[in-house]
XYZ file of C-alpha atoms in Angstrom:
579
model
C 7.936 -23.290 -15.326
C 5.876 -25.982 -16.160
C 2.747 -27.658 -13.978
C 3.588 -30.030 -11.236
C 1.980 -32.308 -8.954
C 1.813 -32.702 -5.527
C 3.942 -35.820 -5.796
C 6.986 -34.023 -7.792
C 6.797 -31.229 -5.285
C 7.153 -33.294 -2.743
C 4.530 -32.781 -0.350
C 5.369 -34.279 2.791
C 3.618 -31.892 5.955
C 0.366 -30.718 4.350
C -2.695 -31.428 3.080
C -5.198 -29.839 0.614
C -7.468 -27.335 1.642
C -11.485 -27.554 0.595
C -12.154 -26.243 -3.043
C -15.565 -24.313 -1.957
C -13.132 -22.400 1.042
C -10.574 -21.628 -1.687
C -13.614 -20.487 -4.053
C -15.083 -18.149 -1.657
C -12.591 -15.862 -0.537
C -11.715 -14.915 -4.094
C -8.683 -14.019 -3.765
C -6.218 -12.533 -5.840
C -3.572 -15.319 -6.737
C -3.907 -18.556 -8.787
C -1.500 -19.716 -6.355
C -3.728 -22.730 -4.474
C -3.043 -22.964 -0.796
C -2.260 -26.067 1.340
C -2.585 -26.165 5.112
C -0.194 -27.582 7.830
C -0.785 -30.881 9.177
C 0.328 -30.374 12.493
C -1.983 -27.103 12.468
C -2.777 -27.971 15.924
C 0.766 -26.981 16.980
C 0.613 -23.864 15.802
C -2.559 -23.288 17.635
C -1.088 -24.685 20.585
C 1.621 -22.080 20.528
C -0.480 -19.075 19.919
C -2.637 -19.762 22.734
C 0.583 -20.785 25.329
C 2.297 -17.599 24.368
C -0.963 -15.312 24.840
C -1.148 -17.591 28.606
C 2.077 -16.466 29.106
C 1.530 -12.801 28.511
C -1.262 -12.906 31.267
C 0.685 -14.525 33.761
C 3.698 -11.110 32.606
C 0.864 -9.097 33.476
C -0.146 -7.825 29.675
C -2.477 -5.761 29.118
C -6.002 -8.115 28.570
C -7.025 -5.838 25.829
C -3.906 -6.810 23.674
C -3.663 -10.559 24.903
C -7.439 -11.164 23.817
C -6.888 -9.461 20.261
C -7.005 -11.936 17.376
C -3.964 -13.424 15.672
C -2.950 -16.103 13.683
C -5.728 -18.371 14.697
C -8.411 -18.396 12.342
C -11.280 -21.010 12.377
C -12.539 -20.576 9.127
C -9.345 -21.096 7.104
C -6.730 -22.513 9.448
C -3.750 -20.779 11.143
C -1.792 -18.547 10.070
C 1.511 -20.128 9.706
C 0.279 -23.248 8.917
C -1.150 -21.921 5.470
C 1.846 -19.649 5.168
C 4.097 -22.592 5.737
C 2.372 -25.661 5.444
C 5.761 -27.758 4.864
C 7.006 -26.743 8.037
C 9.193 -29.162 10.195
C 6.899 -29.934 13.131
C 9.683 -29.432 15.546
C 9.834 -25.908 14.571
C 6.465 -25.243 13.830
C 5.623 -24.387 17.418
C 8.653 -21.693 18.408
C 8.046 -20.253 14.846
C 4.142 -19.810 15.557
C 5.414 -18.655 19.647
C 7.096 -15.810 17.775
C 4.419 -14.681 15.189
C 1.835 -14.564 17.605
C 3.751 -12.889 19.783
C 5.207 -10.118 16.880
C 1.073 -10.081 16.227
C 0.703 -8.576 19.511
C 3.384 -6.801 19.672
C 2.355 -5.628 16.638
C -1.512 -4.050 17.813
C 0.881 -2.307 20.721
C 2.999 -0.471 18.503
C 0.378 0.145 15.954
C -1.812 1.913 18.833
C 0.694 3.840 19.799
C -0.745 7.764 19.797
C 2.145 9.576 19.231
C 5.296 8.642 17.231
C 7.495 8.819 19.889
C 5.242 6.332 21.794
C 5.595 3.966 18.986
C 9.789 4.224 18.031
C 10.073 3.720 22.403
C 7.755 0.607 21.995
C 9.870 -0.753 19.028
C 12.965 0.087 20.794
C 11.688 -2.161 24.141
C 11.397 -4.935 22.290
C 14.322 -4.684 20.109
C 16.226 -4.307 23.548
C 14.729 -7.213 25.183
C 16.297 -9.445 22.172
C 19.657 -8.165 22.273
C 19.481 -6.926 26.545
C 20.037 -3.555 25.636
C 16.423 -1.905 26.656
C 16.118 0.563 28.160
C 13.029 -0.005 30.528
C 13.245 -0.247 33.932
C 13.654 -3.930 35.224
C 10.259 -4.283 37.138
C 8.603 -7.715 37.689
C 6.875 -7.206 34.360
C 9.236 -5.970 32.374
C 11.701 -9.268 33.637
C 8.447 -11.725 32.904
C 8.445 -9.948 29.454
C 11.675 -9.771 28.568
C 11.984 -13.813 29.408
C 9.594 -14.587 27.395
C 10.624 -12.772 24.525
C 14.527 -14.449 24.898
C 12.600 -17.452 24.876
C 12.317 -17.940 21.148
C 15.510 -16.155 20.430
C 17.313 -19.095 22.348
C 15.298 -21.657 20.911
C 15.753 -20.334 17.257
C 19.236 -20.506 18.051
C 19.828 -23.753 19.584
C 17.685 -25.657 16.802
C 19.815 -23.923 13.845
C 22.382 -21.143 14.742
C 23.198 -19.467 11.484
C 19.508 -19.140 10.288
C 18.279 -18.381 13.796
C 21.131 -15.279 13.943
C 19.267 -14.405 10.937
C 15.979 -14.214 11.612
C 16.728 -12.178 14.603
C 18.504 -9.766 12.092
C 15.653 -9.266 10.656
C 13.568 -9.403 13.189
C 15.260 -6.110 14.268
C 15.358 -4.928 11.607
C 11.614 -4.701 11.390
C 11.133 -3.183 14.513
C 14.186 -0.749 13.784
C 11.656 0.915 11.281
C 10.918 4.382 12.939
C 7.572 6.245 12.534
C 8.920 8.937 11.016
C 10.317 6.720 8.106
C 7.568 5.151 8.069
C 5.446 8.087 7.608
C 7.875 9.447 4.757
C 6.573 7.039 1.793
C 4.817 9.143 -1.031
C 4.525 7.122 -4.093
C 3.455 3.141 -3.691
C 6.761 2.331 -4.893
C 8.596 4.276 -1.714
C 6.056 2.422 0.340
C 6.564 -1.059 -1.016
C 10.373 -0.306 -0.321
C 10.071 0.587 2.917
C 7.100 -2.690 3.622
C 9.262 -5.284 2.820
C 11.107 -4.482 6.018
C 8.594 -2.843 7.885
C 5.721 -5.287 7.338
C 8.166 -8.410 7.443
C 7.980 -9.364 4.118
C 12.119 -10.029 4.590
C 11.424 -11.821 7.772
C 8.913 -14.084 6.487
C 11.645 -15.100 3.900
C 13.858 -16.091 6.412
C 10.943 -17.818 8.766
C 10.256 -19.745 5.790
C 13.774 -20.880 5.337
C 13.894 -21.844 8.929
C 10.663 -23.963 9.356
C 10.903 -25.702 5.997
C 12.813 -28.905 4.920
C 15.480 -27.190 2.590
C 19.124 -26.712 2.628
C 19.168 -23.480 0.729
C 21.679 -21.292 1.569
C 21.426 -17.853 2.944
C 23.587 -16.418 -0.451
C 21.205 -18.541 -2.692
C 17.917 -16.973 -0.890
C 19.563 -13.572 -1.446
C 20.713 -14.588 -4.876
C 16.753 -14.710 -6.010
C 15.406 -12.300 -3.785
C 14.869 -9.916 -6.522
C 12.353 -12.181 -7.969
C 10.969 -12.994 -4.165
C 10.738 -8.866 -3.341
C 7.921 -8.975 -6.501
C 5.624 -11.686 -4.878
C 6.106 -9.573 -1.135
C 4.853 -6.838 -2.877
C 1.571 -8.889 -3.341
C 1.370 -9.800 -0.217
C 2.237 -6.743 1.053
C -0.797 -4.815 -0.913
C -3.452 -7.658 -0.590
C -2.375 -7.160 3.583
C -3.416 -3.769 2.853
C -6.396 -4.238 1.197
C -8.063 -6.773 3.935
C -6.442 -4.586 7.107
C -7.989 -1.477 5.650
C -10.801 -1.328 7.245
C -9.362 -2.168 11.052
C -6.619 0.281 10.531
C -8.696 3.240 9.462
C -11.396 2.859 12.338
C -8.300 2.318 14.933
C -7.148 5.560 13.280
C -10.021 7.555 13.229
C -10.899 6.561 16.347
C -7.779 8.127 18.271
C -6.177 4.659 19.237
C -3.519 4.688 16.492
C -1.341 7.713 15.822
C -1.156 7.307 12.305
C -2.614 5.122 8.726
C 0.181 3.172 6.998
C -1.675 1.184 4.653
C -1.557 1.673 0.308
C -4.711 2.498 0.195
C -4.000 5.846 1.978
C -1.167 6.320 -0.505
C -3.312 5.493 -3.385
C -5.721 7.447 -2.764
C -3.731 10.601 -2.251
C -1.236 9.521 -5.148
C -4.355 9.226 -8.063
C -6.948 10.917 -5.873
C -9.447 8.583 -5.575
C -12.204 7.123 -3.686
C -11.841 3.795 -1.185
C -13.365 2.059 -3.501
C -11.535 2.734 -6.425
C -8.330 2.434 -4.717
C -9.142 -1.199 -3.379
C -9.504 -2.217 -7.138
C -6.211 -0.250 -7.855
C -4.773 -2.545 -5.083
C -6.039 -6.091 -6.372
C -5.128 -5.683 -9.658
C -1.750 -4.596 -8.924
C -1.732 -7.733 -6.587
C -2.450 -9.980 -9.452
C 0.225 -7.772 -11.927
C 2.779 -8.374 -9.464
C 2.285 -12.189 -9.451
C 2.648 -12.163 -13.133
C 5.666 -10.192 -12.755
C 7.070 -12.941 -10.595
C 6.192 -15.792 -12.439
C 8.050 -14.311 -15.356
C 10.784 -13.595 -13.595
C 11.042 -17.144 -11.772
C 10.431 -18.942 -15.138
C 13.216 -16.488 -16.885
C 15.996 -17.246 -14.019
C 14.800 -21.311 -14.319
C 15.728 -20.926 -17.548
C 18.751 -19.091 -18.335
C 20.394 -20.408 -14.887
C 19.531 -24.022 -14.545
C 19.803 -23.977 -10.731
C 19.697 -27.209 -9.044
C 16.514 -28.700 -8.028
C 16.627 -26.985 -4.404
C 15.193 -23.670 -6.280
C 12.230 -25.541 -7.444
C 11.285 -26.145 -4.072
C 12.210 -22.869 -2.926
C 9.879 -20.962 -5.348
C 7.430 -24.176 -4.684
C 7.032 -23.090 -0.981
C 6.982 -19.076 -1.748
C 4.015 -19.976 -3.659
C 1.905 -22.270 -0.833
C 3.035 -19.533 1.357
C 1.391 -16.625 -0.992
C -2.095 -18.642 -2.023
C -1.992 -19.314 2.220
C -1.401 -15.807 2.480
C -4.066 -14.699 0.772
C -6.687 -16.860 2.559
C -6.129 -16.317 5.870
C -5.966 -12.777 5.005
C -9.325 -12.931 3.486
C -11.124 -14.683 6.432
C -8.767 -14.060 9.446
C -11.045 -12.596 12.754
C -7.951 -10.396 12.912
C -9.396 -8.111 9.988
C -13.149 -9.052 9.573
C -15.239 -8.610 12.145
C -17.838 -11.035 10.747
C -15.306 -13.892 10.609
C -15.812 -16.140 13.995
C -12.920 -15.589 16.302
C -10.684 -18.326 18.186
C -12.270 -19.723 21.470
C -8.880 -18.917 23.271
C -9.638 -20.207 26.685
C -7.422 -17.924 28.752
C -8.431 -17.787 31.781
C -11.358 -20.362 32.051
C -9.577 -23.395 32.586
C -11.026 -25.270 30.210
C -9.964 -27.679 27.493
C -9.630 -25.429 24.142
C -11.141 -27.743 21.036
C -8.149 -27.073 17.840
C -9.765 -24.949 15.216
C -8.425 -27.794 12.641
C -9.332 -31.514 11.584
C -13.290 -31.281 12.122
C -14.522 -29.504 9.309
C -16.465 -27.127 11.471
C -14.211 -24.028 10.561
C -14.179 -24.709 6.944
C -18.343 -25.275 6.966
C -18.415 -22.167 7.776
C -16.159 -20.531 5.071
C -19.815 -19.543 3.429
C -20.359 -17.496 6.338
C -17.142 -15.236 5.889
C -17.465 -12.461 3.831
C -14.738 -11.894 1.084
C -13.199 -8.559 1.405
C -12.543 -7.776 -2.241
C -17.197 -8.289 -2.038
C -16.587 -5.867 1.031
C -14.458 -3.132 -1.616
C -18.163 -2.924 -3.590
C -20.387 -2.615 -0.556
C -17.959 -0.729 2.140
C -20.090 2.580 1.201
C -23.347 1.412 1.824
C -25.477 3.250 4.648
C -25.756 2.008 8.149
C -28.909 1.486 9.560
C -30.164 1.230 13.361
C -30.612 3.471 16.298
C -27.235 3.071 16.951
C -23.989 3.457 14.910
C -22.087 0.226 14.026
C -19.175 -0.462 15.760
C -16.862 -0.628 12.323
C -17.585 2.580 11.897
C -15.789 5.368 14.478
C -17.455 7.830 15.982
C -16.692 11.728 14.615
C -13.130 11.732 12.925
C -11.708 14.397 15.775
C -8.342 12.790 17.377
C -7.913 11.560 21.145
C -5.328 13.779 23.039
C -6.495 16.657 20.245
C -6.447 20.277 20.986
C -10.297 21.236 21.877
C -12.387 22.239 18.970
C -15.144 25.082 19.485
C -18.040 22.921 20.147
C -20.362 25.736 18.280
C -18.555 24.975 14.947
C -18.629 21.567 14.835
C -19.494 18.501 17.659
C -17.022 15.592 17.863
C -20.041 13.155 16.946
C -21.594 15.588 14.307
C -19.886 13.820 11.681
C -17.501 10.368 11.034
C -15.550 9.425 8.369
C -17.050 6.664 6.117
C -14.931 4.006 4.115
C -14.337 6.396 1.414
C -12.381 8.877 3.842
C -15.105 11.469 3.599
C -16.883 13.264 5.987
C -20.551 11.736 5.843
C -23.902 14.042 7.000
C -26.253 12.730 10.122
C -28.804 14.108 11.563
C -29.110 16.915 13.219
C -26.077 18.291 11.686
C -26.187 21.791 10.386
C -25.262 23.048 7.042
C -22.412 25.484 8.124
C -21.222 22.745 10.419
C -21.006 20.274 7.480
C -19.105 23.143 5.235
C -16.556 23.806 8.140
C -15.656 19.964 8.684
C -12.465 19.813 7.056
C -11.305 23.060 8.753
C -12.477 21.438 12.304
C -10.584 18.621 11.389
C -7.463 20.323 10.677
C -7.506 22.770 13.658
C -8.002 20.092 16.073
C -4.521 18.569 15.231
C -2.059 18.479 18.211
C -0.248 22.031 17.944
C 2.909 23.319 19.708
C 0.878 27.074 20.261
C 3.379 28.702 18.535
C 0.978 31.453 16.844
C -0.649 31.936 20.260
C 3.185 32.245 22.024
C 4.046 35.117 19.306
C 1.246 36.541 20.125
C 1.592 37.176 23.486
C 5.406 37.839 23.363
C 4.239 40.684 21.048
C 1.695 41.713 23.513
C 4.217 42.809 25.689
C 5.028 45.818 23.452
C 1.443 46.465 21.880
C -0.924 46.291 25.112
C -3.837 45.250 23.153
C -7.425 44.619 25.559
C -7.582 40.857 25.988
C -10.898 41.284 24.550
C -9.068 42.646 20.717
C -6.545 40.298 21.286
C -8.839 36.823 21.424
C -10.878 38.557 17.995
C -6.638 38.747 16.988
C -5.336 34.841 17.885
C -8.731 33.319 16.601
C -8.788 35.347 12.786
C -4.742 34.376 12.274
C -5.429 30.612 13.682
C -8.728 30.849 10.974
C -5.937 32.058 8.258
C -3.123 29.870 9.304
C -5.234 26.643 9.237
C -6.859 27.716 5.654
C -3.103 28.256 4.362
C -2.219 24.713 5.475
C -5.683 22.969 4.008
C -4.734 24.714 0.838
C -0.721 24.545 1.019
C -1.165 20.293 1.688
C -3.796 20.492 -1.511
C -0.868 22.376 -3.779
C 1.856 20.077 -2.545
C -0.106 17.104 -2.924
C 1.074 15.932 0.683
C -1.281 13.271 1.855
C 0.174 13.670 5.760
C -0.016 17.016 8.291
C 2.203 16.710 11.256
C 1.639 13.240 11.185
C -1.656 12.337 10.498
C -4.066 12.437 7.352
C -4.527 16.044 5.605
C -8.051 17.295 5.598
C -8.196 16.538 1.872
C -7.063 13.193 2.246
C -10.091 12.581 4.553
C -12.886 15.511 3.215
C -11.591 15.005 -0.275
C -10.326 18.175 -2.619
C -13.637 19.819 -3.426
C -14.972 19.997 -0.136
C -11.768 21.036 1.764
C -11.059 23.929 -0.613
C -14.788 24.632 -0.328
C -13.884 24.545 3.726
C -10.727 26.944 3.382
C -13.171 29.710 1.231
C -15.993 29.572 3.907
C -13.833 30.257 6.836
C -11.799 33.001 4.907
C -14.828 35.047 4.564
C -16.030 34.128 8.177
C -12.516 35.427 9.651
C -12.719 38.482 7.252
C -16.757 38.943 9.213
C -14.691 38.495 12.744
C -11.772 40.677 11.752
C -14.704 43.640 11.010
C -15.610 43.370 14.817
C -12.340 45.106 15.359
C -12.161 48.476 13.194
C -12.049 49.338 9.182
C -9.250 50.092 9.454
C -7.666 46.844 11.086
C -9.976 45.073 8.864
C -8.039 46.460 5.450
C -4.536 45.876 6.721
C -5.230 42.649 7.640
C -6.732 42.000 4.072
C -4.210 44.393 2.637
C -4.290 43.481 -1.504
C -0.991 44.295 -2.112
C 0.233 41.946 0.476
C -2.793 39.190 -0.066
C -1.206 39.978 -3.904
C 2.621 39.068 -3.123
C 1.683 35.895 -1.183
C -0.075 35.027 -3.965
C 2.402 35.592 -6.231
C 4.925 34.015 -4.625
C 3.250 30.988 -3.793
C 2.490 30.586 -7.723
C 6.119 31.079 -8.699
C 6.710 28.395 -5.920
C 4.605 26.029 -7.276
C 5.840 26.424 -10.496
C 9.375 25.768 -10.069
C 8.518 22.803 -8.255
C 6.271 21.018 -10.755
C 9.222 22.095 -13.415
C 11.652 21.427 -11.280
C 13.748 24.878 -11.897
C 15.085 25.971 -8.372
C 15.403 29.721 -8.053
C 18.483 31.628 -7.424
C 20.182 32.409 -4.558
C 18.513 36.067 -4.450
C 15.410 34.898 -6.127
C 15.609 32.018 -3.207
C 15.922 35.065 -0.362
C 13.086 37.202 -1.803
C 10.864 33.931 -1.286
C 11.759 34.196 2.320
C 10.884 37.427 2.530
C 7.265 36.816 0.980
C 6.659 34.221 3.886
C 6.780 36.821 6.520
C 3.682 38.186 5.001
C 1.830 36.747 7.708
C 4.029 37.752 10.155
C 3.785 41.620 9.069
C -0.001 41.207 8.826
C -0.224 40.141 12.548
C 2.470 43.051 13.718
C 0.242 45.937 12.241
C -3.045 44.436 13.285
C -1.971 44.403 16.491
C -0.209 48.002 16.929
């Protein structure tokens, strides 16, 4: 599609953004970004929505989070739409800022169940079905939340109905789906409704001067889905860093970002799969223009489509920049001087210069990808880092193997030495890790339930539950290496964060330290416990497992039942060391 100017496009609500801003955040697009010039509304809304939430009794530590306000670069929906009406600029930004916080609610949720019942409150509060009880709160909530559902509605019913569709939709994403993605292309999938990439269609359609029709947006979607999928992995890329500290941290029950999936996908490092990331950013936008230019060409659509792709390409070089200097990812970005609470007149972050003087200041993150692994320095640790890598709400790890704060997790996902840590506490890491995943106790329950028959001294038994724990754990480090799965009941496997080498390393040391513990019962426990025919059929059948899968030749029906029968293994080994 050939070059056009700002004249031919038609420019009439925004204005050009600095060249050295632009310059500095290198990001990945050639797609130039333009800026709202009724930014100031925008603000406006952000900050009367978060005012609002205070006087509904919100929680101050989600009200005071950072959203689309961002000094540096402008706000957030007036670089992703900077043609937006100004009469719907404000109820569009209400909503954002609001999904925003809704949004660091959900994500901190610590259990899946915590974060489907959050999604399903506000999904409820839109349509009155919810669930919750109807406190003071929840009414002051809920009101606020109808709010821009009525107003979307009033100001244009049939794309208002549809942006609540999707809005739903969204939020109708549960945790186990979204937990389920293996390859980058299931994820993408699943993030263009998950991470709004359908709903910012639709915003865009409803803040912008243009008449195009819900069956022409649809009609070219196909070519829109391969720009989202930009956006979606550049989101990625410059939310990395908050989401894995939030994760590792305990205050989010689990890491839905493409790095994760990269990594575990093509086994690499952070680093690596940050680069992975931006060039498949940049691919994607090729992608699109050659579609866009290909349906221009072969469909002649009227003029209305030129616009269309016109504004889904402010909205992605916007994207990109706010991304790349928004307080809401970067830490050494300068946040928004909100002014809840203090009464005072709040100065717009737009129209004086000072944010973009500062652009300098704000460090790109694709700079960040090549410097993320550098050491720390200080007395004490920095707070982008998290303390030790153990989970809040965790079962309690034996403090003599290895401390909460005896190790963290560095940007690369792997466990990093400090001092005063011991060797043997370094080499058991990843099996610390994995053992101090929440657990139902179901080893523990057969154990006891078998008790009942066998009588064993509590003092046998404890030497009993702690060598098959030591052996179940080292199956599961090993089984989530085999199977390549990047996720154990829920959150990140041990090789996902320790890396292969070291969490196979892991699963050998302990073996040998539960086959030293099992000795403190008798010889003769010791050698059914390590029986080789047995430790030979598990073996065995694990290989002929593994085998079938990779060449994807299912067994039999009896071939199918005699694999059953080699998982009770374990099960036999317990019985006999316990009679």
């Amino acid at each position: 599609m050939p070059s056009r100017t700002a004249e031919s496009m038609g420019y009439r609500h925004s204005t050009e953004l600095p060249e050295d801003l632009w310059i500095a955040a290198n990001c990945p697009t050639q797609f130039r970004p333009r800026i709202s010039k009724h930014a100031s509304i925008a603000d406006d809304a952000c900050r009367d929505i978060r005012a609002d939430m205070v006087r509904a009794g919100a929680s101050p530590a989600v009200v005071q989070g950072p959203g689309c306000i961002n000094p540096v670069a402008g706000n957030a929906m007036a670089l992703w739409f900077p043609e937006a009406l100004p009469e719907r600029l404000y109820i569009a930004s209400f909503m954002i800022e609001f999904a925003f916080m809704h949004d660091d609610l959900a994500d901190n949720a610590k259990t899946s169940e915590e974060f489907d019942e959050r999604n399903r409150t506000l999904i409820g509060s839109l349509d009155d079905a919810g669930s919750d009880k109807r406190t003071g709160q929840s009414l002051a909530l809920k009101s606020l939340q109808a709010r821009f559902a009525v107003q979307a509605l009033e100001m244009d019913a049939p794309i208002g109905s549809w942006l609540l569709e999707e809005w739903k939709r969204q939020f109708g994403v549960s945790s186990e789906e979204r937990d389920a993605a293996k390859t980058l292309d299931e994820y993408l999938k699943l993030r263009l409704v998950d991470a709004g990439a359908d709903i910012f269609l639709v915003m865009m359609r409803f803040v912008s001067d243009t008449d195009m029709t819900r069956a022409e947006i649809e009609s070219v979607k196909y070519i829109s889905d391969i720009i989202m999928y930009g956006h979606i992995l550049w989101h990625d890329c410059v939310s990395w860093k908050k989401e894995f500290e939030a994760f590792a941290s305990g205050n989010a029950g689990s890491l839905v970002n493409a790095i994760f999936i990269v990594q575990n996908s093509e086994d690499v490092d952070e680093p690596t799969a940050q680069k992975i990331l931006y060039d498949k950013t940049l691919e994607y936008e090729r992608r699109y223009c050659q579609e866009r230019d290909r349906f221009m060409e072969t469909c002649s659509p009227r003029s209305e489509f030129h616009r269309w792709f016109d504004l889904l390409e402010l909205s992605t070089g916007g994207n990109a920049l706010w991304g790349a200097t928004s307080p809401r990812y970067h830490k050494t970005s300068p946040g928004p001087a909100n002014g809840l609470g203090n009464g005072g007149e709040i100065a717009s972050a737009h129209g004086n210069g000072d944010g973009h003087a500062r652009a300098q200041e704000a460090v790109s993150p694709y700079s960040v990808i090549h410097s993320s692994s550098q050491a720390e320095t200080g007395a004490k640790s920095s707070s982008s880092s998290p303390e030790g890598i153990e989970r809040a709400g965790s079962e309690k790890v034996d403090e003599s193997v290895c401390t909460p704060v005896s190790f963290k997790s560095d940007m690369h996902g792997h466990a990093t030495a400090r001092t005063g840590m011991s060797p043997s506490q370094l080499a058991l890491a990843p099996y610390t890790y994995i053992s101090s995943l929440p657990s139902k106790g179901a080893r523990d329950k057969l154990i006891d339930a078998l008790n009942v028959w066998y009588g064993v001294p509590e003092t046998r038994l404890s030497i009993i539950r702690h060598v098959v724990g030591v052996l179940h754990h080292v199956s599961l480090m090993l089984d989530d290496i085999q199977d390549n799965s990047p996720l154990r009941r829920g959150f990140p496997s041990a090789h996902a964060v320790f890396g292969v080498s070291q969490t196979i390393n892991a699963a050998t040391y302990i073996y040998t330290k539960a086959l030293q513990e099992s000795l403190k019962l008798s010889p003769v426990s010791t050698r059914l416990l390590f029986d080789q025919d047995e430790l030979e059929e598990l073996h065995i059948g694990q290989a002929l497992e593994l085998h079938e899968t990779f060449h994807t030749e299912p067994p039999s029906i009896p071939q199918y039942f005699d694999r059953i029968e080699q998982s009770f293994v374990p099960f036999r080994k317990k019985t006999r060391q316990a009679n």
